[in-house]
Amino acid sequence: MYGRLPIAKMLAATVALTATISAVMLSINWDGQEASTAAPKIDDLLNVMIVLSAFVFSLVVVMLFYALYKFRAKPGDESDGEPIHGNTRLEVAWTLIPTIIVLFGAGYSWSVLSDIEKPADDALTVDVFSQQFAWSFGYPENRGAWSQGELHVPLDRQVDFKMHAQDVIHSFWVPEWRIKKDNVPGITTTAIVTPDKSGTYQLICTELCGFGHASMRAKVVVETPAGFRKWVAGLKEKVPQSLVESIRRDTESNPVPLGAGGA
Ligand SMILES: [Cu+2]
């Protein structure tokens, strides 16, 4: 036997390393300012996950370095290692602890997701059309008006973005909103956002979609409801027929609204 493990010391080292890593990681402002009602909730979730990940990483690193140091071969020692066959207590611990952490993460994420995707009665629907390498936007509640390369939405109102990819998979991401959603050819995907800070942001494609991917961006303007109405009323073009048809061709809507009986 190698004697008892210095559990208290290893735990102290794990806690110290977890605290150090967490302090560095949590001091970084990963996605800029928070500009939607979902943003603070997603940031809290991310921070909790960072601390939990730092804990798991620290635990593994501390045990690894302890084992490397304590059980290293002494100079001249050519003998085989001890034939060890498992350790029930250790195996129960390393199964139980990760299971608890993963279940907690799943439950917490589930509750945040159902909270930020709660449908509002006065939600505005905006169609998002993505193609190599440009974004355009349709406003079905406003005469089917069409805007290329520039998205405007009103402040403090839920927006249901319906995504329609025209060629390959693209991904809709406005960092300040914290929401990211894939646009998948053949199906309609939905992103629900309530912007709560007016300003100008950038919509970024985050799915490698070809040579022009890095430049596939659009301007996002969050403005007062009156400003939005004025802007959308001034749009001259209507959504082209080919794009309207692409919506009809989508075979599936994802996610299916709760209660709609979809599978
Ligand atoms: Cu892309």
Coordinates of C-alpha atoms and ligand atoms in Angstrom, one line a residue:
M1 CA 0.0 0.0 0.0
Y2 CA 1.1 3.6 -0.6
G3 CA -0.5 4.9 2.6
R4 CA -3.4 7.3 3.0
L5 CA -3.9 10.1 0.4
P6 CA -3.5 13.6 1.7
I7 CA -7.2 14.3 0.9
A8 CA -7.3 17.6 2.8
K9 CA -4.3 19.0 1.1
M10 CA -5.5 17.9 -2.4
L11 CA -8.9 19.5 -1.8
A12 CA -7.3 22.7 -0.6
A13 CA -5.1 22.8 -3.8
T14 CA -8.2 22.0 -5.9
V15 CA -10.2 24.9 -4.3
A16 CA -7.2 27.3 -4.7
L17 CA -6.8 26.4 -8.4
T18 CA -10.5 26.6 -9.0
A19 CA -10.6 30.1 -7.5
T20 CA -7.6 31.3 -9.5
I21 CA -9.0 30.0 -12.8
S22 CA -12.5 31.3 -12.1
A23 CA -11.1 34.8 -11.1
V24 CA -9.3 35.1 -14.5
M25 CA -12.1 33.6 -16.6
L26 CA -14.9 35.6 -14.9
S27 CA -13.0 38.9 -15.3
I28 CA -13.2 38.6 -19.1
N29 CA -16.1 40.3 -20.8
W30 CA -16.8 37.6 -23.4
D31 CA -19.6 39.0 -25.5
G32 CA -19.7 42.7 -24.9
Q33 CA -22.6 44.6 -23.3
E34 CA -25.9 42.9 -22.5
A35 CA -28.6 44.2 -24.8
S36 CA -31.5 41.7 -24.5
T37 CA -33.6 40.4 -21.7
A38 CA -32.0 37.0 -22.2
A39 CA -28.4 38.3 -21.9
P40 CA -28.0 38.5 -18.1
K41 CA -29.6 35.1 -17.6
I42 CA -27.3 33.5 -20.2
D43 CA -24.3 35.3 -18.7
D44 CA -25.1 33.9 -15.2
L45 CA -25.5 30.4 -16.7
L46 CA -22.1 30.8 -18.4
N47 CA -20.4 32.0 -15.2
V48 CA -21.8 29.0 -13.2
M49 CA -20.6 26.6 -15.9
I50 CA -17.1 28.3 -16.0
V51 CA -16.7 27.8 -12.2
L52 CA -17.9 24.2 -12.4
S53 CA -15.6 23.4 -15.3
A54 CA -12.7 25.1 -13.5
F55 CA -13.5 22.8 -10.5
V56 CA -13.4 19.6 -12.6
F57 CA -10.3 20.7 -14.4
S58 CA -8.5 21.6 -11.1
L59 CA -9.5 18.3 -9.5
V60 CA -8.1 16.3 -12.4
V61 CA -4.9 18.4 -12.6
V62 CA -4.2 18.2 -8.9
M63 CA -4.7 14.4 -8.8
L64 CA -2.6 14.0 -12.0
F65 CA 0.4 16.0 -10.6
Y66 CA 0.1 14.3 -7.2
A67 CA 0.3 10.9 -8.9
L68 CA 3.1 12.0 -11.2
Y69 CA 5.2 13.2 -8.3
K70 CA 4.3 10.6 -5.6
F71 CA 4.4 7.5 -7.7
R72 CA 7.2 8.3 -10.0
A73 CA 9.9 5.6 -10.5
K74 CA 13.0 6.1 -8.3
P75 CA 16.3 6.1 -10.1
G76 CA 17.4 2.5 -10.9
D77 CA 14.0 1.0 -10.2
E78 CA 13.3 -1.3 -13.1
S79 CA 10.5 -3.4 -11.4
D80 CA 7.0 -3.6 -12.7
G81 CA 4.2 -1.6 -11.2
E82 CA 1.8 -3.1 -8.6
P83 CA -1.0 -5.1 -10.2
I84 CA -4.0 -3.0 -9.0
H85 CA -7.5 -4.0 -9.9
G86 CA -9.9 -1.1 -9.3
N87 CA -11.1 0.8 -6.3
T88 CA -14.8 0.7 -5.7
R89 CA -15.0 3.9 -3.6
L90 CA -13.0 5.9 -6.2
E91 CA -15.1 4.6 -9.1
V92 CA -18.4 5.4 -7.3
A93 CA -17.1 8.9 -6.6
W94 CA -16.0 9.6 -10.2
T95 CA -19.3 8.4 -11.5
L96 CA -21.5 10.1 -9.0
I97 CA -19.9 13.5 -8.9
P98 CA -19.9 14.1 -12.7
T99 CA -23.5 12.7 -12.9
I100 CA -24.6 15.3 -10.4
I101 CA -22.8 18.1 -12.1
V102 CA -24.2 17.2 -15.6
L103 CA -27.8 16.8 -14.3
F104 CA -27.5 20.1 -12.5
G105 CA -26.2 21.8 -15.7
A106 CA -29.0 20.2 -17.7
G107 CA -31.7 21.3 -15.3
Y108 CA -30.4 24.8 -14.9
S109 CA -30.0 25.2 -18.8
W110 CA -33.5 23.9 -19.3
S111 CA -35.0 26.4 -16.9
V112 CA -33.1 29.3 -18.4
L113 CA -34.1 28.2 -21.9
S114 CA -37.8 27.9 -21.1
D115 CA -37.7 31.3 -19.4
I116 CA -36.1 33.2 -22.2
E117 CA -38.2 31.5 -24.9
K118 CA -41.5 32.2 -23.2
P119 CA -43.7 33.5 -26.1
A120 CA -45.2 37.0 -25.8
D121 CA -48.6 37.9 -27.2
D122 CA -47.4 41.0 -29.1
A123 CA -44.3 39.4 -30.6
L124 CA -43.1 40.7 -34.0
T125 CA -42.2 38.2 -36.6
V126 CA -39.2 38.8 -38.8
D127 CA -38.1 36.5 -41.6
V128 CA -34.3 36.0 -41.9
F129 CA -33.0 34.9 -45.2
S130 CA -29.4 33.8 -45.3
Q131 CA -27.4 32.9 -48.4
Q132 CA -23.7 32.9 -49.4
F133 CA -22.8 35.5 -48.3
A134 CA -25.5 38.0 -47.3
W135 CA -28.4 38.5 -45.0
S136 CA -31.8 39.9 -45.8
F137 CA -34.9 40.5 -43.8
G138 CA -38.6 40.3 -44.4
Y139 CA -41.4 41.9 -42.4
P140 CA -44.6 39.9 -43.0
E141 CA -46.6 42.1 -40.7
N142 CA -45.5 45.2 -42.6
R143 CA -46.7 44.6 -46.2
G144 CA -43.9 42.0 -46.7
A145 CA -41.3 44.7 -46.8
W146 CA -37.7 43.6 -47.5
S147 CA -34.4 44.9 -46.3
Q148 CA -31.0 43.8 -47.5
G149 CA -28.1 43.9 -45.2
E150 CA -29.8 45.9 -42.5
L151 CA -32.0 44.7 -39.7
H152 CA -34.1 47.0 -37.6
V153 CA -36.2 45.9 -34.6
P154 CA -38.2 47.9 -32.0
L155 CA -37.0 48.2 -28.4
D156 CA -38.5 46.2 -25.6
R157 CA -40.7 44.0 -27.9
Q158 CA -40.2 40.3 -28.4
V159 CA -39.0 39.4 -31.9
D160 CA -39.5 35.9 -33.4
F161 CA -36.9 35.5 -36.0
K162 CA -37.8 32.8 -38.6
M163 CA -34.7 31.6 -40.3
H164 CA -34.6 30.4 -43.9
A165 CA -31.3 29.3 -45.3
Q166 CA -31.1 29.4 -49.1
D167 CA -28.1 27.2 -49.8
V168 CA -25.9 25.9 -46.9
I169 CA -26.1 26.1 -43.1
H170 CA -25.5 29.6 -41.8
S171 CA -25.8 30.8 -38.2
F172 CA -27.5 33.9 -36.8
W173 CA -25.5 35.6 -34.0
V174 CA -25.8 39.0 -32.4
P175 CA -23.3 38.8 -29.5
E176 CA -24.9 41.5 -27.4
W177 CA -28.2 39.6 -27.5
R178 CA -26.3 36.4 -26.6
I179 CA -28.6 34.5 -29.0
K180 CA -27.2 32.2 -31.7
K181 CA -29.3 30.0 -34.0
D182 CA -28.4 27.9 -37.0
N183 CA -30.2 28.5 -40.3
V184 CA -30.7 25.1 -41.9
P185 CA -31.8 24.6 -45.5
G186 CA -35.2 22.9 -45.8
I187 CA -36.4 23.8 -42.3
T188 CA -37.5 26.9 -40.5
T189 CA -35.6 27.5 -37.3
T190 CA -36.7 30.2 -34.7
A191 CA -34.8 32.5 -32.5
I192 CA -36.7 34.5 -29.8
V193 CA -35.1 37.8 -28.7
T194 CA -36.4 40.8 -26.7
P195 CA -33.8 43.6 -27.3
D196 CA -33.8 45.9 -24.3
K197 CA -31.0 48.4 -25.2
S198 CA -31.2 50.6 -28.3
G199 CA -28.1 51.0 -30.4
T200 CA -26.3 49.6 -33.4
Y201 CA -25.0 46.1 -33.3
Q202 CA -23.6 43.5 -35.8
L203 CA -25.2 40.3 -37.0
I204 CA -22.5 37.8 -37.6
C205 CA -22.6 34.5 -39.4
T206 CA -21.0 31.9 -37.1
E207 CA -21.2 28.8 -39.3
L208 CA -18.3 28.4 -41.7
C209 CA -20.3 28.6 -45.0
G210 CA -17.7 29.2 -47.7
F211 CA -15.1 31.7 -48.9
G212 CA -17.1 34.8 -48.0
H213 CA -18.1 33.6 -44.6
A214 CA -15.9 36.1 -42.7
S215 CA -17.6 39.0 -44.3
M216 CA -21.1 37.7 -43.9
R217 CA -22.4 40.4 -41.6
A218 CA -25.3 42.8 -41.3
K219 CA -26.0 46.0 -39.5
V220 CA -28.5 45.7 -36.6
V221 CA -30.4 48.7 -35.3
V222 CA -32.5 48.6 -32.2
E223 CA -34.7 51.7 -32.0
T224 CA -37.9 53.1 -30.5
P225 CA -41.2 51.6 -31.8
A226 CA -41.9 54.9 -33.6
G227 CA -38.5 55.0 -35.2
F228 CA -38.9 51.4 -36.3
R229 CA -42.4 52.0 -37.8
K230 CA -41.0 54.9 -39.8
W231 CA -38.0 52.9 -41.1
V232 CA -40.1 49.9 -42.1
A233 CA -42.7 52.1 -43.8
G234 CA -39.9 53.7 -45.8
L235 CA -38.7 50.3 -47.2
K236 CA -39.4 50.3 -51.0
E237 CA -38.8 46.6 -51.9
K238 CA -40.9 43.6 -51.1
V239 CA -39.6 40.1 -50.3
P240 CA -38.8 38.5 -53.7
Q241 CA -41.0 35.7 -54.8
S242 CA -38.2 33.2 -54.8
L243 CA -37.6 33.8 -51.1
V244 CA -41.3 33.6 -50.3
E245 CA -41.4 30.3 -52.0
S246 CA -38.4 29.1 -50.0
I247 CA -40.5 29.6 -46.8
R248 CA -43.2 27.4 -48.3
R249 CA -40.8 24.7 -49.3
D250 CA -39.5 24.4 -45.7
T251 CA -40.8 21.0 -44.5
E252 CA -40.5 21.5 -40.8
S253 CA -40.6 24.3 -38.3
N254 CA -38.2 24.0 -35.4
P255 CA -38.8 24.4 -32.6
V256 CA -42.5 23.5 -32.9
P257 CA -44.4 25.9 -30.6
L258 CA -45.4 24.2 -27.3
G259 CA -48.9 22.9 -27.5
A260 CA -48.9 22.7 -31.3
G261 CA -48.7 18.9 -31.1
G262 CA -45.5 18.6 -33.1
A263 CA -43.1 15.8 -32.7
Ligands
CU1 CU -21.1 31.9 -42.7

